[in-house]
Amino acid sequence: MPIEGIVVAAGLGELQKSRDPRVVLVAYGLGSCIGVVAYEPAAQVGALLHAVLPHASGPGSGPPTRFVDTGIEALLREIERSGGQPCRLVVKMVGGARMLIRPGLKDVFDIGARNVETARRVLAEHGLSLAAVDVGGSQGRTVRLFVATGRVLVKIVGEEREL
């Protein structure tokens, strides 16, 4: 399916948002990282967080958007700054794959599962539920959010589907 519009990429540890209906927000190659996609239909604002690790370890640990816990907080603030109401958000999550597999160490290296768990917890703390998820497994994904409609497409090697 061709991409139409202005593509704005959320790189590793970045958050992108837009109210421009021509914009498609995209996070490429989500492995253990997660993409938290939020769309507020009344304000027609969309945001995409590409978080790398579950928890910020304190000041100086990097930009807040690098981490799931502080990144979701930043995402919610940006939605509000753009006129959106968090209570109306449609939230979807993609990624969280197990990319480093070693016998006996699966829990230590399963950053993807820890990212997913942290996102679920932080969203629940804000009274938000996930409308759809495409997480886990061992393959990377690319996610696209079409700001004009809130439509979300997920691509895994050889396959693209709506979430």
CSV table of N, CA and C in Angstrom, one decimal:
chain,number,residue,atom,x,y,z
A,1,MET,N,0.8,-1.2,0.0
A,1,MET,CA,0.0,0.0,0.0
A,1,MET,C,0.9,1.2,0.0
A,2,PRO,N,0.7,2.1,-0.9
A,2,PRO,CA,1.6,3.3,-1.0
A,2,PRO,C,1.4,4.3,0.1
A,3,ILE,N,2.4,5.0,0.5
A,3,ILE,CA,2.3,6.0,1.5
A,3,ILE,C,2.0,7.3,0.8
A,4,GLU,N,1.0,8.0,1.3
A,4,GLU,CA,0.6,9.2,0.7
A,4,GLU,C,0.7,10.3,1.7
A,5,GLY,N,1.2,11.4,1.4
A,5,GLY,CA,1.3,12.5,2.3
A,5,GLY,C,2.7,12.8,2.7
A,6,ILE,N,2.8,13.6,3.7
A,6,ILE,CA,4.1,14.0,4.3
A,6,ILE,C,4.5,13.1,5.4
A,7,VAL,N,5.6,12.3,5.2
A,7,VAL,CA,6.1,11.4,6.1
A,7,VAL,C,7.0,12.0,7.2
A,8,VAL,N,6.6,11.8,8.4
A,8,VAL,CA,7.4,12.4,9.5
A,8,VAL,C,7.8,11.2,10.4
A,9,ALA,N,9.1,10.9,10.5
A,9,ALA,CA,9.5,9.7,11.2
A,9,ALA,C,9.9,10.0,12.7
A,10,ALA,N,9.5,9.1,13.5
A,10,ALA,CA,9.9,9.1,14.9
A,10,ALA,C,11.0,8.1,15.0
A,11,GLY,N,12.2,8.7,15.2
A,11,GLY,CA,13.4,7.8,15.3
A,11,GLY,C,13.5,7.2,16.7
A,12,LEU,N,14.6,6.5,17.0
A,12,LEU,CA,14.8,5.9,18.3
A,12,LEU,C,14.7,6.9,19.4
A,13,GLY,N,13.8,6.7,20.3
A,13,GLY,CA,13.7,7.6,21.5
A,13,GLY,C,13.1,8.9,21.1
A,14,GLU,N,12.3,9.0,20.1
A,14,GLU,CA,11.7,10.3,19.7
A,14,GLU,C,10.1,10.2,19.8
A,15,LEU,N,9.5,11.3,19.9
A,15,LEU,CA,8.1,11.5,19.8
A,15,LEU,C,7.8,12.5,18.7
A,16,GLN,N,6.8,12.2,17.9
A,16,GLN,CA,6.4,13.1,16.8
A,16,GLN,C,4.9,13.2,17.0
A,17,LYS,N,4.4,14.4,16.7
A,17,LYS,CA,2.9,14.7,16.8
A,17,LYS,C,2.6,15.6,15.7
A,18,SER,N,1.3,15.6,15.3
A,18,SER,CA,0.8,16.5,14.2
A,18,SER,C,-0.7,16.6,14.2
A,19,ARG,N,-1.1,17.8,13.8
A,19,ARG,CA,-2.6,18.0,13.5
A,19,ARG,C,-2.8,18.2,12.0
A,20,ASP,N,-1.7,18.1,11.2
A,20,ASP,CA,-1.8,18.3,9.8
A,20,ASP,C,-2.3,17.0,9.1
A,21,PRO,N,-3.5,17.1,8.5
A,21,PRO,CA,-4.1,15.9,7.9
A,21,PRO,C,-3.3,15.3,6.7
A,22,ARG,N,-2.3,16.0,6.2
A,22,ARG,CA,-1.4,15.5,5.2
A,22,ARG,C,-0.3,14.6,5.7
A,23,VAL,N,-0.1,14.6,7.0
A,23,VAL,CA,1.0,14.0,7.7
A,23,VAL,C,0.8,12.5,8.0
A,24,VAL,N,1.8,11.7,7.7
A,24,VAL,CA,1.8,10.3,8.1
A,24,VAL,C,3.0,10.1,9.1
A,25,LEU,N,2.7,9.8,10.4
A,25,LEU,CA,3.7,9.6,11.3
A,25,LEU,C,4.2,8.1,11.2
A,26,VAL,N,5.5,7.9,11.3
A,26,VAL,CA,6.0,6.5,11.1
A,26,VAL,C,7.1,6.2,12.0
A,27,ALA,N,7.2,5.0,12.5
A,27,ALA,CA,8.3,4.5,13.3
A,27,ALA,C,8.8,3.2,12.5
A,28,TYR,N,10.0,3.3,12.0
A,28,TYR,CA,10.6,2.2,11.3
A,28,TYR,C,11.3,1.2,12.2
A,29,GLY,N,11.2,-0.1,11.8
A,29,GLY,CA,12.0,-1.1,12.4
A,29,GLY,C,11.9,-1.2,13.9
A,30,LEU,N,10.6,-1.3,14.4
A,30,LEU,CA,10.4,-1.5,15.9
A,30,LEU,C,10.8,-2.9,16.2
A,31,GLY,N,11.8,-3.2,16.9
A,31,GLY,CA,12.1,-4.5,17.4
A,31,GLY,C,11.7,-4.7,18.8
A,32,SER,N,12.6,-4.6,19.8
A,32,SER,CA,12.2,-4.6,21.2
A,32,SER,C,11.6,-3.3,21.6
A,33,CYS,N,11.9,-2.2,20.8
A,33,CYS,CA,11.3,-0.9,21.0
A,33,CYS,C,9.7,-1.0,20.9
A,34,ILE,N,9.0,-0.1,21.5
A,34,ILE,CA,7.6,0.0,21.2
A,34,ILE,C,7.2,1.3,20.6
A,35,GLY,N,6.2,1.2,19.8
A,35,GLY,CA,5.6,2.4,19.2
A,35,GLY,C,4.2,2.6,19.9
A,36,VAL,N,4.1,3.7,20.6
A,36,VAL,CA,2.8,4.0,21.2
A,36,VAL,C,2.1,5.0,20.3
A,37,VAL,N,1.0,4.7,19.8
A,37,VAL,CA,0.3,5.5,18.8
A,37,VAL,C,-0.9,6.1,19.5
A,38,ALA,N,-1.1,7.4,19.4
A,38,ALA,CA,-2.3,8.0,20.1
A,38,ALA,C,-3.0,8.9,19.1
A,39,TYR,N,-4.3,8.8,19.0
A,39,TYR,CA,-5.0,9.7,18.1
A,39,TYR,C,-6.2,10.2,18.9
A,40,GLU,N,-6.4,11.5,18.8
A,40,GLU,CA,-7.6,12.2,19.5
A,40,GLU,C,-8.5,12.7,18.3
A,41,PRO,N,-9.6,11.9,18.1
A,41,PRO,CA,-10.4,12.2,16.9
A,41,PRO,C,-11.1,13.6,16.9
A,42,ALA,N,-11.5,14.1,18.1
A,42,ALA,CA,-12.2,15.4,18.1
A,42,ALA,C,-11.2,16.6,17.7
A,43,ALA,N,-10.0,16.5,18.2
A,43,ALA,CA,-9.0,17.6,17.9
A,43,ALA,C,-8.2,17.2,16.6
A,44,GLN,N,-8.4,16.0,16.1
A,44,GLN,CA,-7.7,15.5,15.0
A,44,GLN,C,-6.1,15.7,15.1
A,45,VAL,N,-5.7,15.2,16.3
A,45,VAL,CA,-4.2,15.3,16.6
A,45,VAL,C,-3.7,13.9,16.8
A,46,GLY,N,-2.6,13.6,16.2
A,46,GLY,CA,-2.0,12.3,16.4
A,46,GLY,C,-0.6,12.4,16.9
A,47,ALA,N,-0.1,11.4,17.6
A,47,ALA,CA,1.2,11.3,18.2
A,47,ALA,C,1.8,9.9,18.1
A,48,LEU,N,3.1,9.8,18.0
A,48,LEU,CA,3.7,8.5,17.9
A,48,LEU,C,5.0,8.6,18.7
A,49,LEU,N,5.1,7.7,19.7
A,49,LEU,CA,6.3,7.6,20.6
A,49,LEU,C,7.0,6.4,20.2
A,50,HIS,N,8.3,6.5,19.9
A,50,HIS,CA,9.2,5.3,19.6
A,50,HIS,C,10.2,5.2,20.8
A,51,ALA,N,9.7,4.4,21.8
A,51,ALA,CA,10.4,4.3,23.1
A,51,ALA,C,11.4,3.1,23.0
A,52,VAL,N,12.5,3.2,23.6
A,52,VAL,CA,13.6,2.2,23.5
A,52,VAL,C,13.6,1.3,24.7
A,53,LEU,N,13.6,1.9,25.9
A,53,LEU,CA,13.7,1.2,27.2
A,53,LEU,C,12.6,1.4,28.1
A,54,PRO,N,12.3,0.5,29.0
A,54,PRO,CA,11.1,0.7,29.9
A,54,PRO,C,11.1,1.8,30.8
A,55,HIS,N,12.2,2.1,31.5
A,55,HIS,CA,12.2,3.0,32.6
A,55,HIS,C,13.4,4.0,32.5
A,56,ALA,N,13.1,5.3,32.8
A,56,ALA,CA,14.2,6.2,33.0
A,56,ALA,C,14.8,6.0,34.3
A,57,SER,N,16.1,6.1,34.4
A,57,SER,CA,16.8,5.8,35.7
A,57,SER,C,17.1,7.1,36.5
A,58,GLY,N,16.6,8.2,36.0
A,58,GLY,CA,16.7,9.4,36.8
A,58,GLY,C,17.3,10.5,35.9
A,59,PRO,N,17.5,11.7,36.5
A,59,PRO,CA,18.0,12.8,35.7
A,59,PRO,C,19.3,12.5,35.0
A,60,GLY,N,19.5,12.9,33.8
A,60,GLY,CA,20.7,12.6,33.0
A,60,GLY,C,20.7,11.3,32.3
A,61,SER,N,19.6,10.5,32.4
A,61,SER,CA,19.6,9.2,31.8
A,61,SER,C,19.3,9.3,30.3
A,62,GLY,N,19.0,10.4,29.8
A,62,GLY,CA,18.6,10.6,28.4
A,62,GLY,C,17.3,11.3,28.3
A,63,PRO,N,16.9,11.6,27.0
A,63,PRO,CA,15.7,12.3,26.8
A,63,PRO,C,14.5,11.5,27.3
A,64,PRO,N,13.5,12.1,27.9
A,64,PRO,CA,12.3,11.4,28.4
A,64,PRO,C,11.7,10.5,27.4
A,65,THR,N,11.7,10.9,26.1
A,65,THR,CA,11.0,10.1,25.1
A,65,THR,C,11.8,8.8,24.7
A,66,ARG,N,13.0,8.6,25.3
A,66,ARG,CA,13.7,7.4,25.1
A,66,ARG,C,13.1,6.2,25.9
A,67,PHE,N,12.4,6.6,26.9
A,67,PHE,CA,11.9,5.6,27.9
A,67,PHE,C,10.3,5.5,27.8
A,68,VAL,N,9.8,4.3,28.0
A,68,VAL,CA,8.4,4.1,27.9
A,68,VAL,C,7.7,4.9,29.0
A,69,ASP,N,8.1,4.9,30.3
A,69,ASP,CA,7.4,5.5,31.3
A,69,ASP,C,7.3,7.0,31.2
A,70,THR,N,8.5,7.7,31.0
A,70,THR,CA,8.5,9.1,30.8
A,70,THR,C,8.0,9.6,29.4
A,71,GLY,N,8.2,8.7,28.4
A,71,GLY,CA,7.8,9.0,27.1
A,71,GLY,C,6.3,9.1,26.9
A,72,ILE,N,5.6,8.2,27.6
A,72,ILE,CA,4.1,8.2,27.6
A,72,ILE,C,3.6,9.5,28.3
A,73,GLU,N,4.3,9.9,29.3
A,73,GLU,CA,3.9,11.2,30.0
A,73,GLU,C,4.1,12.3,29.0
A,74,ALA,N,5.2,12.3,28.3
A,74,ALA,CA,5.5,13.4,27.3
A,74,ALA,C,4.4,13.4,26.2
A,75,LEU,N,4.1,12.2,25.7
A,75,LEU,CA,3.1,12.1,24.7
A,75,LEU,C,1.7,12.7,25.1
A,76,LEU,N,1.3,12.4,26.4
A,76,LEU,CA,0.1,13.0,26.9
A,76,LEU,C,0.1,14.5,27.0
A,77,ARG,N,1.2,15.0,27.4
A,77,ARG,CA,1.4,16.5,27.5
A,77,ARG,C,1.3,17.1,26.1
A,78,GLU,N,1.9,16.5,25.1
A,78,GLU,CA,1.9,17.0,23.7
A,78,GLU,C,0.5,17.0,23.1
A,79,ILE,N,-0.2,15.9,23.4
A,79,ILE,CA,-1.6,15.9,22.9
A,79,ILE,C,-2.4,17.0,23.5
A,80,GLU,N,-2.2,17.3,24.8
A,80,GLU,CA,-3.0,18.4,25.5
A,80,GLU,C,-2.5,19.7,24.9
A,81,ARG,N,-1.2,19.9,24.7
A,81,ARG,CA,-0.7,21.2,24.1
A,81,ARG,C,-1.3,21.4,22.7
A,82,SER,N,-1.7,20.4,22.1
A,82,SER,CA,-2.3,20.5,20.7
A,82,SER,C,-3.8,20.6,20.7
A,83,GLY,N,-4.4,20.7,21.9
A,83,GLY,CA,-5.8,20.9,22.0
A,83,GLY,C,-6.6,19.6,22.2
A,84,GLY,N,-5.9,18.5,22.3
A,84,GLY,CA,-6.5,17.2,22.5
A,84,GLY,C,-6.8,16.9,24.0
A,85,GLN,N,-7.8,16.0,24.2
A,85,GLN,CA,-8.1,15.6,25.5
A,85,GLN,C,-7.7,14.1,25.7
A,86,PRO,N,-6.8,13.8,26.7
A,86,PRO,CA,-6.4,12.4,26.8
A,86,PRO,C,-7.5,11.5,27.1
A,87,CYS,N,-8.6,11.9,27.6
A,87,CYS,CA,-9.7,11.0,27.9
A,87,CYS,C,-10.4,10.5,26.6
A,88,ARG,N,-10.1,11.2,25.5
A,88,ARG,CA,-10.7,10.8,24.2
A,88,ARG,C,-9.7,10.0,23.3
A,89,LEU,N,-8.5,9.8,23.8
A,89,LEU,CA,-7.5,9.1,23.0
A,89,LEU,C,-7.9,7.7,22.6
A,90,VAL,N,-7.5,7.4,21.4
A,90,VAL,CA,-7.5,6.0,20.9
A,90,VAL,C,-6.0,5.7,20.9
A,91,VAL,N,-5.7,4.7,21.7
A,91,VAL,CA,-4.2,4.4,21.9
A,91,VAL,C,-4.0,2.9,21.4
A,92,LYS,N,-2.9,2.8,20.6
A,92,LYS,CA,-2.6,1.5,20.1
A,92,LYS,C,-1.1,1.3,20.3
A,93,MET,N,-0.6,0.0,20.4
A,93,MET,CA,0.8,-0.2,20.7
A,93,MET,C,1.3,-1.3,19.7
A,94,VAL,N,2.5,-1.1,19.3
A,94,VAL,CA,3.2,-2.0,18.3
A,94,VAL,C,4.6,-2.2,18.7
A,95,GLY,N,5.1,-3.4,18.5
A,95,GLY,CA,6.5,-3.7,18.7
A,95,GLY,C,6.7,-4.6,19.9
A,96,GLY,N,7.7,-4.4,20.7
A,96,GLY,CA,8.0,-5.2,21.9
A,96,GLY,C,8.4,-6.6,21.6
A,97,ALA,N,9.1,-6.8,20.5
A,97,ALA,CA,9.5,-8.2,20.1
A,97,ALA,C,10.7,-8.6,20.9
A,98,ARG,N,10.9,-9.9,21.0
A,98,ARG,CA,12.0,-10.5,21.6
A,98,ARG,C,13.1,-10.7,20.6
A,99,MET,N,14.0,-9.8,20.6
A,99,MET,CA,15.1,-9.7,19.6
A,99,MET,C,16.4,-10.4,20.0
A,100,LEU,N,16.6,-10.5,21.3
A,100,LEU,CA,17.8,-11.2,21.8
A,100,LEU,C,17.4,-12.4,22.6
A,101,ILE,N,17.6,-13.6,22.0
A,101,ILE,CA,17.1,-14.8,22.6
A,101,ILE,C,18.3,-15.6,23.0
A,102,ARG,N,18.4,-15.9,24.3
A,102,ARG,CA,19.5,-16.8,24.8
A,102,ARG,C,18.9,-17.7,25.9
A,103,PRO,N,19.1,-18.9,25.8
A,103,PRO,CA,18.6,-19.9,26.8
A,103,PRO,C,19.0,-19.4,28.2
A,104,GLY,N,18.1,-19.5,29.1
A,104,GLY,CA,18.4,-19.2,30.5
A,104,GLY,C,18.4,-17.7,30.8
A,105,LEU,N,18.5,-16.8,29.8
A,105,LEU,CA,18.6,-15.4,30.1
A,105,LEU,C,17.4,-14.6,29.4
A,106,LYS,N,16.3,-15.4,29.1
A,106,LYS,CA,15.3,-14.7,28.4
A,106,LYS,C,14.6,-13.6,29.1
A,107,ASP,N,14.5,-13.7,30.4
A,107,ASP,CA,13.9,-12.6,31.2
A,107,ASP,C,14.7,-11.4,31.3
A,108,VAL,N,16.0,-11.6,31.3
A,108,VAL,CA,17.0,-10.5,31.4
A,108,VAL,C,17.0,-9.7,30.1
A,109,PHE,N,17.0,-10.4,29.0
A,109,PHE,CA,17.1,-9.7,27.7
A,109,PHE,C,15.8,-9.4,27.0
A,110,ASP,N,14.7,-9.8,27.6
A,110,ASP,CA,13.4,-9.6,27.0
A,110,ASP,C,12.9,-8.1,27.2
A,111,ILE,N,13.7,-7.2,26.7
A,111,ILE,CA,13.4,-5.8,26.8
A,111,ILE,C,12.0,-5.5,26.2
A,112,GLY,N,11.7,-6.2,25.1
A,112,GLY,CA,10.4,-6.0,24.5
A,112,GLY,C,9.2,-6.2,25.4
A,113,ALA,N,9.2,-7.3,26.1
A,113,ALA,CA,8.2,-7.7,27.0
A,113,ALA,C,8.1,-6.6,28.2
A,114,ARG,N,9.3,-6.2,28.7
A,114,ARG,CA,9.3,-5.2,29.7
A,114,ARG,C,8.8,-3.9,29.2
A,115,ASN,N,9.1,-3.5,28.0
A,115,ASN,CA,8.5,-2.3,27.4
A,115,ASN,C,7.0,-2.3,27.3
A,116,VAL,N,6.5,-3.5,26.9
A,116,VAL,CA,5.0,-3.6,26.8
A,116,VAL,C,4.4,-3.6,28.1
A,117,GLU,N,4.9,-4.3,29.1
A,117,GLU,CA,4.4,-4.3,30.5
A,117,GLU,C,4.4,-2.9,31.1
A,118,THR,N,5.4,-2.1,30.9
A,118,THR,CA,5.5,-0.8,31.4
A,118,THR,C,4.5,0.1,30.7
A,119,ALA,N,4.3,0.0,29.4
A,119,ALA,CA,3.4,0.8,28.7
A,119,ALA,C,2.0,0.5,29.2
A,120,ARG,N,1.6,-0.7,29.4
A,120,ARG,CA,0.3,-1.1,29.9
A,120,ARG,C,0.0,-0.5,31.2
A,121,ARG,N,1.0,-0.5,32.1
A,121,ARG,CA,0.9,0.0,33.5
A,121,ARG,C,0.7,1.5,33.5
A,122,VAL,N,1.6,2.2,32.7
A,122,VAL,CA,1.5,3.7,32.7
A,122,VAL,C,0.2,4.1,32.1
A,123,LEU,N,-0.2,3.5,31.0
A,123,LEU,CA,-1.5,3.9,30.4
A,123,LEU,C,-2.7,3.7,31.4
A,124,ALA,N,-2.6,2.5,32.1
A,124,ALA,CA,-3.7,2.2,33.0
A,124,ALA,C,-3.7,3.3,34.2
A,125,GLU,N,-2.5,3.7,34.6
A,125,GLU,CA,-2.4,4.7,35.6
A,125,GLU,C,-3.1,6.0,35.2
A,126,HIS,N,-3.2,6.3,33.9
A,126,HIS,CA,-3.8,7.4,33.4
A,126,HIS,C,-5.3,7.2,32.9
A,127,GLY,N,-5.8,6.0,33.2
A,127,GLY,CA,-7.1,5.6,32.9
A,127,GLY,C,-7.3,5.3,31.4
A,128,LEU,N,-6.3,5.0,30.7
A,128,LEU,CA,-6.3,4.7,29.3
A,128,LEU,C,-6.2,3.2,29.0
A,129,SER,N,-7.0,2.8,28.1
A,129,SER,CA,-6.8,1.4,27.6
A,129,SER,C,-6.4,1.3,26.2
A,130,LEU,N,-5.9,0.2,25.8
A,130,LEU,CA,-5.4,0.0,24.5
A,130,LEU,C,-6.5,-0.4,23.6
A,131,ALA,N,-6.7,0.3,22.5
A,131,ALA,CA,-7.7,-0.1,21.5
A,131,ALA,C,-7.3,-1.3,20.6
A,132,ALA,N,-6.0,-1.4,20.4
A,132,ALA,CA,-5.4,-2.5,19.6
A,132,ALA,C,-3.9,-2.6,20.0
A,133,VAL,N,-3.4,-3.9,19.8
A,133,VAL,CA,-2.0,-4.1,20.0
A,133,VAL,C,-1.5,-5.1,18.9
A,134,ASP,N,-0.2,-4.9,18.6
A,134,ASP,CA,0.5,-5.9,17.8
A,134,ASP,C,1.9,-6.0,18.4
A,135,VAL,N,2.1,-6.8,19.4
A,135,VAL,CA,3.3,-6.9,20.1
A,135,VAL,C,3.8,-8.3,20.2
A,136,GLY,N,5.1,-8.4,20.6
A,136,GLY,CA,5.7,-9.7,20.9
A,136,GLY,C,6.3,-10.3,19.6
A,137,GLY,N,6.5,-11.6,19.7
A,137,GLY,CA,7.1,-12.3,18.6
A,137,GLY,C,8.5,-12.0,18.5
A,138,SER,N,9.1,-12.3,17.3
A,138,SER,CA,10.5,-12.1,17.2
A,138,SER,C,10.9,-11.3,15.9
A,139,GLN,N,9.9,-10.7,15.3
A,139,GLN,CA,10.1,-9.9,14.1
A,139,GLN,C,9.9,-8.4,14.3
A,140,GLY,N,10.7,-7.6,13.7
A,140,GLY,CA,10.5,-6.2,13.7
A,140,GLY,C,9.3,-5.7,12.9
A,141,ARG,N,8.8,-4.5,13.3
A,141,ARG,CA,7.6,-4.0,12.6
A,141,ARG,C,7.9,-2.5,12.3
A,142,THR,N,7.1,-2.0,11.3
A,142,THR,CA,7.0,-0.6,11.0
A,142,THR,C,5.6,-0.2,11.2
A,143,VAL,N,5.3,1.0,11.9
A,143,VAL,CA,4.0,1.4,12.1
A,143,VAL,C,3.8,2.8,11.5
A,144,ARG,N,2.6,3.0,11.0
A,144,ARG,CA,2.2,4.3,10.4
A,144,ARG,C,0.9,4.8,10.9
A,145,LEU,N,0.8,6.0,11.3
A,145,LEU,CA,-0.4,6.7,11.7
A,145,LEU,C,-0.7,7.8,10.7
A,146,PHE,N,-1.9,7.7,10.1
A,146,PHE,CA,-2.4,8.6,9.2
A,146,PHE,C,-3.2,9.7,10.0
A,147,VAL,N,-2.7,10.9,10.1
A,147,VAL,CA,-3.3,11.9,11.0
A,147,VAL,C,-4.7,12.3,10.5
A,148,ALA,N,-4.9,12.3,9.2
A,148,ALA,CA,-6.2,12.7,8.7
A,148,ALA,C,-7.4,11.8,9.2
A,149,THR,N,-7.1,10.5,9.5
A,149,THR,CA,-8.2,9.6,9.8
A,149,THR,C,-7.9,8.8,11.1
A,150,GLY,N,-6.7,8.8,11.6
A,150,GLY,CA,-6.4,8.0,12.8
A,150,GLY,C,-6.1,6.5,12.4
A,151,ARG,N,-6.1,6.2,11.1
A,151,ARG,CA,-5.8,4.9,10.6
A,151,ARG,C,-4.4,4.5,11.0
A,152,VAL,N,-4.2,3.2,11.4
A,152,VAL,CA,-2.9,2.7,11.8
A,152,VAL,C,-2.6,1.5,10.9
A,153,LEU,N,-1.4,1.5,10.3
A,153,LEU,CA,-1.0,0.3,9.5
A,153,LEU,C,0.3,-0.2,10.1
A,154,VAL,N,0.4,-1.5,10.2
A,154,VAL,CA,1.6,-2.2,10.7
A,154,VAL,C,2.1,-3.1,9.6
A,155,LYS,N,3.4,-3.0,9.4
A,155,LYS,CA,4.1,-3.8,8.4
A,155,LYS,C,5.1,-4.7,9.0
A,156,ILE,N,5.0,-6.0,8.8
A,156,ILE,CA,6.0,-7.0,9.1
A,156,ILE,C,6.5,-7.5,7.8
A,157,VAL,N,7.7,-8.0,7.7
A,157,VAL,CA,8.2,-8.5,6.4
A,157,VAL,C,7.2,-9.2,5.6
A,158,GLY,N,6.9,-8.7,4.4
A,158,GLY,CA,6.0,-9.4,3.5
A,158,GLY,C,4.5,-9.2,3.8
A,159,GLU,N,4.1,-8.4,4.8
A,159,GLU,CA,2.7,-8.3,5.2
A,159,GLU,C,2.5,-6.9,5.8
A,160,GLU,N,1.3,-6.3,5.4
A,160,GLU,CA,0.9,-5.1,6.0
A,160,GLU,C,-0.6,-5.2,6.3
A,161,ARG,N,-0.9,-4.8,7.5
A,161,ARG,CA,-2.3,-4.9,8.0
A,161,ARG,C,-2.7,-3.6,8.8
A,162,GLU,N,-4.0,-3.5,8.8
A,162,GLU,CA,-4.6,-2.3,9.6
A,162,GLU,C,-4.7,-2.8,11.1
A,163,LEU,N,-4.4,-1.9,12.0
A,163,LEU,CA,-4.5,-2.2,13.4
A,163,LEU,C,-5.7,-1.5,14.0
